[in-house]
Amino acid sequence: MADVSIQTKHFLSDKVEHFTESVIREMTRQAMLCGAVNLAQGFPDFPAPAEIKHAAREAIAHDVNQYAITWGAKNLRNAIARQMNVWQGISVDPETQVTVCCGSTETMISTLLAVCNKGDEVVIFEPFYENYGPDSILSGAKPVFVKLHPPATPEGEWIFDERELRAAFHRHTKAIILNTPNNPTGKVFTRAELELIRDLCVEFNVLAITDEIYEHIIYDGAQHVSIASLPGMEERTVTINGLSKTYSVTGWRVGWAVAPPAITNAIRKVHDFLTVGAPAPLQEAGAAALGLPASYYQSLATAYCARRDRLMPALAEAGFRCFRPRAAYYVMTDISAFGFADDIAFTKYLVKEIGVAAVPGSSFYNDPRDGARQVRFAFCKRADTLDAAAKKLLQLKPR
Ligand code: GLN
């Protein structure tokens, strides 16, 4: 009989050997198994806006039940183009520059598959949202990581070193993946930082692929700038966004890319053969969502800021050193005070013995050792959920 492991390997792609399943999503399963409070995966535990749920029900009642146009329902593409103009002053042709996909997750992989060749390199700031690594590998590209260095004080900013970034760019560089506002650090890239990235993109003829899913979840007067709005970037940027975070509908799976027409064409081809299209009735509801008044976005940010300010003191009291996020809905923390071997041992203990699920820092780094002292908490949760977690965390004993 043939060796089973050799036989099994024969059936598998080499690509899948180079990454594991998502740790973030695994932690949600662990939380369910242990009955723990889930501050791991970033999804809200409160309802979506009534207006948009109504719009989704109406769309189904009116039989919007068949495929939408593969690259996106016209109503939604028009709304996306309109809002890019209102929010970022970028003019977008909804007919040639917008592709709607199944969440920003599919949008990112479709984009990378559409632009990367074997041997291309993709620059990624780390810590990074864990999908970007496997996405690059699946598209045949090699990820090259550049550090965002943690702040020296809890109030400080995560920053990159200009020389380290420049050293990552060379003739094989095809793209840089940017995520601003950033998961997991809560960093908002400043205009000056984006200009520096722009200059490198122009010098090395590199595409910027920017994930802006946390665009509206922003605090302390920070300003979100889309790199596509900088002179010289319009023709070399793919801007990714979606409904999930802004409208608290992570399970709807509606996201999109805005890109120059030739790149859009390529993304549309990949998207068409991957998934055909995103859910048609939810795209109609998405068009309604993008029509919500400006006050909706202000209240969204204010409510998230209150959640941040509820969780952070609780984490500090329990013994975590917190890095204050300026945006998005995660807090990165330093766990040195607890004296565990690493982040994995700590998060296992936390979910099983304390009853709180969080994400080990190593899942945001290429080299797990770089994240071994960090753990991420999500605060996109109701006040009572955050309070329940806070109470449990007090059982932790800093050593
Ligand atoms: N962005 C969310 C997080 O970082 C999860 C997204 C997902 O699991 N698809 O937790």
GROMACS .gro file of C-alpha atoms and ligand atoms in nm:
model
  409
    1MET     CA    1   0.000   0.000   0.000
    2ALA     CA    2   0.129   0.346  -0.088
    3ASP     CA    3   0.229   0.573   0.198
    4VAL     CA    4  -0.091   0.765   0.280
    5SER     CA    5   0.079   1.097   0.346
    6ILE     CA    6   0.268   1.082   0.016
    7GLN     CA    7  -0.049   0.979  -0.165
    8THR     CA    8  -0.248   1.263   0.000
    9LYS     CA    9   0.020   1.518  -0.082
   10HIS     CA   10   0.002   1.409  -0.445
   11PHE     CA   11  -0.353   1.543  -0.461
   12LEU     CA   12  -0.275   1.882  -0.308
   13SER     CA   13  -0.151   2.209  -0.451
   14ASP     CA   14   0.192   2.317  -0.329
   15LYS     CA   15   0.046   2.662  -0.271
   16VAL     CA   16  -0.176   2.554   0.020
   17GLU     CA   17   0.127   2.418   0.205
   18HIS     CA   18   0.248   2.771   0.255
   19PHE     CA   19  -0.033   2.897   0.474
   20THR     CA   20  -0.272   2.779   0.746
   21GLU     CA   21  -0.643   2.839   0.793
   22SER     CA   22  -0.731   3.180   0.932
   23VAL     CA   23  -0.641   3.206   1.301
   24ILE     CA   24  -0.896   3.489   1.345
   25ARG     CA   25  -1.181   3.269   1.228
   26GLU     CA   26  -1.046   2.969   1.423
   27MET     CA   27  -1.063   3.181   1.741
   28THR     CA   28  -1.435   3.239   1.679
   29ARG     CA   29  -1.487   2.862   1.666
   30GLN     CA   30  -1.283   2.827   1.988
   31ALA     CA   31  -1.498   3.095   2.154
   32MET     CA   32  -1.812   2.903   2.059
   33LEU     CA   33  -1.668   2.573   2.188
   34CYS     CA   34  -1.561   2.727   2.521
   35GLY     CA   35  -1.864   2.954   2.562
   36ALA     CA   36  -1.622   3.248   2.582
   37VAL     CA   37  -1.692   3.616   2.511
   38ASN     CA   38  -1.571   3.664   2.154
   39LEU     CA   39  -1.343   3.965   2.121
   40ALA     CA   40  -1.147   3.784   1.849
   41GLN     CA   41  -1.305   3.810   1.504
   42GLY     CA   42  -1.411   4.159   1.403
   43PHE     CA   43  -1.787   4.142   1.358
   44PRO     CA   44  -2.051   4.344   1.545
   45ASP     CA   45  -2.289   4.170   1.786
   46PHE     CA   46  -2.547   4.448   1.747
   47PRO     CA   47  -2.804   4.500   1.472
   48ALA     CA   48  -2.749   4.664   1.134
   49PRO     CA   49  -2.940   4.989   1.059
   50ALA     CA   50  -3.316   4.927   1.024
   51GLU     CA   51  -3.332   5.115   0.690
   52ILE     CA   52  -3.091   4.884   0.517
   53LYS     CA   53  -3.248   4.565   0.654
   54HIS     CA   54  -3.578   4.701   0.522
   55ALA     CA   55  -3.418   4.767   0.183
   56ALA     CA   56  -3.292   4.406   0.169
   57ARG     CA   57  -3.637   4.266   0.252
   58GLU     CA   58  -3.796   4.493  -0.010
   59ALA     CA   59  -3.550   4.379  -0.275
   60ILE     CA   60  -3.637   4.013  -0.211
   61ALA     CA   61  -4.010   4.094  -0.198
   62HIS     CA   62  -3.971   4.260  -0.538
   63ASP     CA   63  -3.800   3.950  -0.674
   64VAL     CA   64  -3.447   4.077  -0.707
   65ASN     CA   65  -3.351   3.713  -0.681
   66GLN     CA   66  -3.149   3.643  -0.996
   67TYR     CA   67  -2.792   3.731  -1.090
   68ALA     CA   68  -2.708   4.097  -1.092
   69ILE     CA   69  -2.472   4.220  -1.366
   70THR     CA   70  -2.158   4.022  -1.290
   71TRP     CA   71  -1.948   4.329  -1.199
   72GLY     CA   72  -2.224   4.482  -0.985
   73ALA     CA   73  -2.582   4.610  -0.986
   74LYS     CA   74  -2.604   4.949  -1.154
   75ASN     CA   75  -2.768   5.116  -0.851
   76LEU     CA   76  -2.486   5.009  -0.625
   77ARG     CA   77  -2.208   5.103  -0.868
   78ASN     CA   78  -2.365   5.446  -0.912
   79ALA     CA   79  -2.385   5.490  -0.534
   80ILE     CA   80  -2.021   5.385  -0.492
   81ALA     CA   81  -1.904   5.630  -0.758
   82ARG     CA   82  -2.110   5.910  -0.603
   83GLN     CA   83  -1.975   5.845  -0.253
   84MET     CA   84  -1.609   5.823  -0.364
   85ASN     CA   85  -1.662   6.171  -0.500
   86VAL     CA   86  -1.836   6.304  -0.189
   87TRP     CA   87  -1.591   6.149   0.060
   88GLN     CA   88  -1.260   6.167  -0.119
   89GLY     CA   89  -1.313   6.404  -0.412
   90ILE     CA   90  -1.227   6.124  -0.657
   91SER     CA   91  -1.430   6.107  -0.978
   92VAL     CA   92  -1.521   5.754  -1.077
   93ASP     CA   93  -1.704   5.619  -1.383
   94PRO     CA   94  -1.941   5.352  -1.248
   95GLU     CA   95  -1.953   5.186  -1.592
   96THR     CA   96  -1.581   5.126  -1.631
   97GLN     CA   97  -1.416   5.162  -1.290
   98VAL     CA   98  -1.621   4.971  -1.032
   99THR     CA   99  -1.634   4.596  -0.964
  100VAL     CA  100  -1.862   4.461  -0.691
  101CYS     CA  101  -1.747   4.131  -0.538
  102CYS     CA  102  -1.839   3.897  -0.252
  103GLY     CA  103  -1.691   4.109   0.026
  104SER     CA  104  -1.363   4.295   0.027
  105THR     CA  105  -1.200   3.955   0.082
  106GLU     CA  106  -1.295   3.835  -0.266
  107THR     CA  107  -1.216   4.180  -0.403
  108MET     CA  108  -0.858   4.160  -0.271
  109ILE     CA  109  -0.787   3.811  -0.407
  110SER     CA  110  -0.954   3.893  -0.742
  111THR     CA  111  -0.737   4.204  -0.766
  112LEU     CA  112  -0.415   4.019  -0.688
  113LEU     CA  113  -0.502   3.737  -0.931
  114ALA     CA  114  -0.575   4.002  -1.193
  115VAL     CA  115  -0.244   4.187  -1.158
  116CYS     CA  116   0.025   3.944  -1.037
  117ASN     CA  117   0.253   3.718  -1.235
  118LYS     CA  118   0.482   3.451  -1.094
  119GLY     CA  119   0.794   3.620  -0.966
  120ASP     CA  120   0.621   3.947  -0.884
  121GLU     CA  121   0.665   4.087  -0.536
  122VAL     CA  122   0.399   4.251  -0.324
  123VAL     CA  123   0.500   4.485  -0.040
  124ILE     CA  124   0.291   4.447   0.277
  125PHE     CA  125   0.318   4.646   0.600
  126GLU     CA  126   0.322   4.425   0.907
  127PRO     CA  127   0.148   4.360   1.138
  128PHE     CA  128  -0.104   4.291   0.860
  129TYR     CA  129  -0.456   4.155   0.828
  130GLU     CA  130  -0.386   3.788   0.785
  131ASN     CA  131  -0.559   3.739   0.447
  132TYR     CA  132  -0.295   3.939   0.259
  133GLY     CA  133  -0.025   3.673   0.298
  134PRO     CA  134  -0.224   3.379   0.154
  135ASP     CA  135  -0.379   3.613  -0.108
  136SER     CA  136  -0.032   3.697  -0.238
  137ILE     CA  137   0.078   3.332  -0.239
  138LEU     CA  138  -0.240   3.218  -0.419
  139SER     CA  139  -0.181   3.481  -0.686
  140GLY     CA  140   0.175   3.356  -0.742
  141ALA     CA  141   0.340   3.664  -0.591
  142LYS     CA  142   0.599   3.679  -0.316
  143PRO     CA  143   0.504   3.893  -0.016
  144VAL     CA  144   0.777   4.127   0.111
  145PHE     CA  145   0.713   4.264   0.459
  146VAL     CA  146   0.792   4.609   0.595
  147LYS     CA  147   0.748   4.673   0.967
  148LEU     CA  148   0.512   4.918   1.129
  149HIS     CA  149   0.706   4.970   1.452
  150PRO     CA  150   0.495   4.979   1.770
  151PRO     CA  151   0.479   5.309   1.955
  152ALA     CA  152   0.711   5.355   2.251
  153THR     CA  153   0.425   5.501   2.457
  154PRO     CA  154   0.059   5.392   2.467
  155GLU     CA  155  -0.043   5.724   2.308
  156GLY     CA  156   0.215   5.707   2.028
  157GLU     CA  157   0.177   5.610   1.662
  158TRP     CA  158   0.286   5.299   1.474
  159ILE     CA  159   0.541   5.419   1.221
  160PHE     CA  160   0.744   5.276   0.934
  161ASP     CA  161   1.104   5.359   0.857
  162GLU     CA  162   1.137   5.530   0.520
  163ARG     CA  163   1.463   5.347   0.444
  164GLU     CA  164   1.312   5.008   0.523
  165LEU     CA  165   1.020   5.083   0.291
  166ARG     CA  166   1.248   5.200   0.010
  167ALA     CA  167   1.462   4.887   0.048
  168ALA     CA  168   1.154   4.671  -0.020
  169PHE     CA  169   1.094   4.830  -0.361
  170HIS     CA  170   1.282   4.715  -0.670
  171ARG     CA  171   1.221   4.604  -1.027
  172HIS     CA  172   1.018   4.293  -0.935
  173THR     CA  173   0.777   4.489  -0.715
  174LYS     CA  174   0.429   4.480  -0.867
  175ALA     CA  175   0.215   4.623  -0.590
  176ILE     CA  176   0.199   4.749  -0.236
  177ILE     CA  177  -0.096   4.649  -0.017
  178LEU     CA  178  -0.200   4.932   0.205
  179ASN     CA  179  -0.467   4.908   0.475
  180THR     CA  180  -0.570   5.244   0.609
  181PRO     CA  181  -0.733   5.283   0.857
  182ASN     CA  182  -0.533   4.981   0.966
  183ASN     CA  183  -0.624   4.644   1.110
  184PRO     CA  184  -0.483   4.544   1.362
  185THR     CA  185  -0.300   4.861   1.475
  186GLY     CA  186  -0.571   5.127   1.432
  187LYS     CA  187  -0.315   5.341   1.250
  188VAL     CA  188  -0.441   5.603   1.007
  189PHE     CA  189  -0.174   5.671   0.745
  190THR     CA  190  -0.109   6.045   0.723
  191ARG     CA  191  -0.105   6.241   0.400
  192ALA     CA  192   0.274   6.282   0.433
  193GLU     CA  193   0.321   5.904   0.471
  194LEU     CA  194   0.095   5.840   0.173
  195GLU     CA  195   0.291   6.092  -0.034
  196LEU     CA  196   0.609   5.907   0.046
  197ILE     CA  197   0.447   5.579  -0.060
  198ARG     CA  198   0.314   5.754  -0.373
  199ASP     CA  199   0.663   5.872  -0.466
  200LEU     CA  200   0.799   5.516  -0.441
  201CYS     CA  201   0.505   5.377  -0.642
  202VAL     CA  202   0.573   5.629  -0.919
  203GLU     CA  203   0.952   5.579  -0.912
  204PHE     CA  204   0.929   5.199  -0.927
  205ASN     CA  205   0.611   5.181  -1.138
  206VAL     CA  206   0.416   5.003  -0.867
  207LEU     CA  207   0.042   4.966  -0.811
  208ALA     CA  208  -0.116   5.060  -0.476
  209ILE     CA  209  -0.390   4.822  -0.362
  210THR     CA  210  -0.558   4.991  -0.070
  211ASP     CA  211  -0.806   4.831   0.167
  212GLU     CA  212  -1.014   5.112   0.318
  213ILE     CA  213  -1.288   4.906   0.482
  214TYR     CA  214  -1.258   5.102   0.812
  215GLU     CA  215  -1.282   5.440   0.636
  216HIS     CA  216  -1.565   5.568   0.858
  217ILE     CA  217  -1.454   5.422   1.191
  218ILE     CA  218  -1.212   5.691   1.296
  219TYR     CA  219  -1.135   5.878   1.622
  220ASP     CA  220  -0.953   6.166   1.787
  221GLY     CA  221  -0.992   6.394   1.484
  222ALA     CA  222  -0.782   6.168   1.258
  223GLN     CA  223  -0.848   6.217   0.884
  224HIS     CA  224  -0.872   5.930   0.639
  225VAL     CA  225  -0.701   6.002   0.306
  226SER     CA  226  -0.743   5.771   0.006
  227ILE     CA  227  -0.410   5.732  -0.171
  228ALA     CA  228  -0.604   5.738  -0.502
  229SER     CA  229  -0.678   6.106  -0.436
  230LEU     CA  230  -0.308   6.202  -0.447
  231PRO     CA  231  -0.175   6.345  -0.774
  232GLY     CA  232  -0.010   6.068  -0.977
  233MET     CA  233  -0.200   5.783  -0.808
  234GLU     CA  234  -0.531   5.784  -0.992
  235GLU     CA  235  -0.393   5.563  -1.269
  236ARG     CA  236  -0.210   5.326  -1.031
  237THR     CA  237  -0.450   5.259  -0.744
  238VAL     CA  238  -0.709   4.993  -0.670
  239THR     CA  239  -0.929   5.115  -0.382
  240ILE     CA  240  -1.112   4.838  -0.197
  241ASN     CA  241  -1.404   4.893   0.037
  242GLY     CA  242  -1.731   4.726   0.131
  243LEU     CA  243  -2.053   4.726   0.330
  244SER     CA  244  -1.933   4.497   0.612
  245LYS     CA  245  -1.785   4.735   0.866
  246THR     CA  246  -1.955   5.064   0.783
  247TYR     CA  247  -2.304   4.916   0.798
  248SER     CA  248  -2.247   4.623   1.041
  249VAL     CA  249  -2.330   4.353   0.785
  250THR     CA  250  -2.017   4.135   0.771
  251GLY     CA  251  -2.225   3.832   0.667
  252TRP     CA  252  -2.377   3.998   0.362
  253ARG     CA  253  -2.052   3.968   0.168
  254VAL     CA  254  -2.066   4.280  -0.047
  255GLY     CA  255  -1.742   4.461  -0.126
  256TRP     CA  256  -1.594   4.643  -0.424
  257ALA     CA  257  -1.289   4.770  -0.608
  258VAL     CA  258  -1.252   5.107  -0.775
  259ALA     CA  259  -0.970   5.108  -1.030
  260PRO     CA  260  -0.868   5.251  -1.369
  261PRO     CA  261  -1.065   5.094  -1.658
  262ALA     CA  262  -0.794   4.853  -1.783
  263ILE     CA  263  -0.732   4.716  -1.433
  264THR     CA  264  -1.106   4.704  -1.368
  265ASN     CA  265  -1.144   4.493  -1.682
  266ALA     CA  266  -0.892   4.242  -1.552
  267ILE     CA  267  -1.049   4.232  -1.202
  268ARG     CA  268  -1.395   4.184  -1.356
  269LYS     CA  269  -1.274   3.884  -1.557
  270VAL     CA  270  -1.129   3.710  -1.250
  271HIS     CA  271  -1.433   3.796  -1.036
  272ASP     CA  272  -1.673   3.667  -1.304
  273PHE     CA  273  -1.513   3.323  -1.311
  274LEU     CA  274  -1.459   3.305  -0.935
  275THR     CA  275  -1.808   3.389  -0.811
  276VAL     CA  276  -2.017   3.538  -1.099
  277GLY     CA  277  -2.154   3.799  -0.864
  278ALA     CA  278  -2.235   3.919  -0.515
  279PRO     CA  279  -2.587   3.859  -0.371
  280ALA     CA  280  -2.827   4.062  -0.588
  281PRO     CA  281  -3.083   4.176  -0.324
  282LEU     CA  282  -2.806   4.276  -0.085
  283GLN     CA  283  -2.648   4.490  -0.356
  284GLU     CA  284  -2.976   4.683  -0.381
  285ALA     CA  285  -2.975   4.722  -0.003
  286GLY     CA  286  -2.614   4.838  -0.035
  287ALA     CA  287  -2.723   5.118  -0.269
  288ALA     CA  288  -2.971   5.227  -0.001
  289ALA     CA  289  -2.700   5.204   0.267
  290LEU     CA  290  -2.466   5.432   0.074
  291GLY     CA  291  -2.750   5.684   0.064
  292LEU     CA  292  -2.766   5.720   0.444
  293PRO     CA  293  -2.717   6.080   0.559
  294ALA     CA  294  -2.380   6.216   0.681
  295SER     CA  295  -2.509   6.202   1.040
  296TYR     CA  296  -2.508   5.819   1.018
  297TYR     CA  297  -2.130   5.812   0.974
  298GLN     CA  298  -2.075   6.060   1.255
  299SER     CA  299  -2.283   5.851   1.496
  300LEU     CA  300  -2.105   5.535   1.383
  301ALA     CA  301  -1.764   5.683   1.470
  302THR     CA  302  -1.889   5.830   1.799
  303ALA     CA  303  -2.041   5.498   1.907
  304TYR     CA  304  -1.719   5.311   1.824
  305CYS     CA  305  -1.510   5.567   2.007
  306ALA     CA  306  -1.724   5.506   2.319
  307ARG     CA  307  -1.668   5.129   2.281
  308ARG     CA  308  -1.293   5.184   2.253
  309ASP     CA  309  -1.296   5.400   2.562
  310ARG     CA  310  -1.496   5.137   2.750
  311LEU     CA  311  -1.265   4.844   2.668
  312MET     CA  312  -0.924   5.011   2.692
  313PRO     CA  313  -0.932   5.100   3.065
  314ALA     CA  314  -1.058   4.749   3.141
  315LEU     CA  315  -0.766   4.597   2.950
  316ALA     CA  316  -0.522   4.828   3.126
  317GLU     CA  317  -0.669   4.741   3.465
  318ALA     CA  318  -0.630   4.371   3.389
  319GLY     CA  319  -0.258   4.424   3.316
  320PHE     CA  320  -0.235   4.472   2.939
  321ARG     CA  321  -0.023   4.748   2.786
  322CYS     CA  322  -0.253   4.893   2.520
  323PHE     CA  323  -0.166   5.078   2.200
  324ARG     CA  324  -0.443   5.334   2.151
  325PRO     CA  325  -0.609   5.287   1.810
  326ARG     CA  326  -0.694   5.602   1.613
  327ALA     CA  327  -0.938   5.410   1.396
  328ALA     CA  328  -1.093   5.069   1.315
  329TYR     CA  329  -1.226   4.854   1.600
  330TYR     CA  330  -0.930   4.665   1.744
  331VAL     CA  331  -0.683   4.725   2.027
  332MET     CA  332  -0.337   4.574   1.997
  333THR     CA  333  -0.192   4.500   2.339
  334ASP     CA  334   0.137   4.390   2.487
  335ILE     CA  335   0.106   4.085   2.715
  336SER     CA  336   0.457   4.086   2.866
  337ALA     CA  337   0.321   4.148   3.216
  338PHE     CA  338   0.155   3.804   3.229
  339GLY     CA  339   0.473   3.603   3.185
  340PHE     CA  340   0.340   3.348   2.933
  341ALA     CA  341   0.573   3.167   2.690
  342ASP     CA  342   0.406   3.332   2.391
  343ASP     CA  343   0.084   3.475   2.248
  344ILE     CA  344  -0.051   3.132   2.153
  345ALA     CA  345  -0.013   2.993   2.505
  346PHE     CA  346  -0.171   3.312   2.639
  347THR     CA  347  -0.477   3.318   2.406
  348LYS     CA  348  -0.538   2.946   2.472
  349TYR     CA  349  -0.539   3.013   2.845
  350LEU     CA  350  -0.755   3.322   2.795
  351VAL     CA  351  -1.026   3.144   2.598
  352LYS     CA  352  -1.033   2.825   2.809
  353GLU     CA  353  -0.969   2.945   3.163
  354ILE     CA  354  -1.073   3.310   3.162
  355GLY     CA  355  -1.352   3.287   2.902
  356VAL     CA  356  -1.245   3.561   2.659
  357ALA     CA  357  -1.137   3.500   2.299
  358ALA     CA  358  -0.874   3.727   2.142
  359VAL     CA  359  -0.641   3.692   1.843
  360PRO     CA  360  -0.276   3.596   1.899
  361GLY     CA  361  -0.042   3.866   1.771
  362SER     CA  362   0.165   3.619   1.569
  363SER     CA  363  -0.116   3.577   1.317
  364PHE     CA  364  -0.045   3.934   1.200
  365TYR     CA  365   0.326   3.873   1.137
  366ASN     CA  366   0.527   3.674   0.887
  367ASP     CA  367   0.766   3.559   1.159
  368PRO     CA  368   0.549   3.444   1.453
  369ARG     CA  369   0.820   3.554   1.699
  370ASP     CA  370   0.751   3.917   1.606
  371GLY     CA  371   0.397   3.891   1.743
  372ALA     CA  372   0.471   3.664   2.040
  373ARG     CA  373   0.415   3.945   2.293
  374GLN     CA  374   0.102   4.086   2.129
  375VAL     CA  375  -0.269   4.005   2.139
  376ARG     CA  376  -0.554   4.180   1.955
  377PHE     CA  377  -0.897   4.252   2.103
  378ALA     CA  378  -1.199   4.356   1.893
  379PHE     CA  379  -1.441   4.605   2.047
  380CYS     CA  380  -1.719   4.601   1.785
  381LYS     CA  381  -1.948   4.470   2.056
  382ARG     CA  382  -2.240   4.581   2.275
  383ALA     CA  383  -2.158   4.751   2.605
  384ASP     CA  384  -2.278   4.447   2.800
  385THR     CA  385  -2.051   4.218   2.596
  386LEU     CA  386  -1.751   4.444   2.664
  387ASP     CA  387  -1.843   4.461   3.035
  388ALA     CA  388  -1.875   4.083   3.058
  389ALA     CA  389  -1.529   4.048   2.903
  390ALA     CA  390  -1.388   4.316   3.135
  391LYS     CA  391  -1.517   4.130   3.440
  392LYS     CA  392  -1.360   3.804   3.327
  393LEU     CA  393  -1.029   3.970   3.241
  394LEU     CA  394  -0.993   4.086   3.600
  395GLN     CA  395  -0.925   3.723   3.695
  396LEU     CA  396  -0.595   3.748   3.508
  397LYS     CA  397  -0.295   3.786   3.730
  398PRO     CA  398  -0.003   3.990   3.604
  399ARG     CA  399   0.316   3.821   3.731
  400GLN     N1  400  -1.161   4.173   0.947
  400GLN     C1  401  -1.206   4.092   1.055
  400GLN     C2  402  -1.094   4.070   1.157
  400GLN     O1  403  -0.983   4.111   1.136
  400GLN     C3  404  -1.253   3.956   1.014
  400GLN     C4  405  -1.278   3.941   0.872
  400GLN     C5  406  -1.303   3.799   0.837
  400GLN     O2  407  -1.289   3.710   0.920
  400GLN     N2  408  -1.334   3.782   0.714
  400GLN     O3  409  -1.121   4.013   1.258
   0.00000   0.00000   0.00000
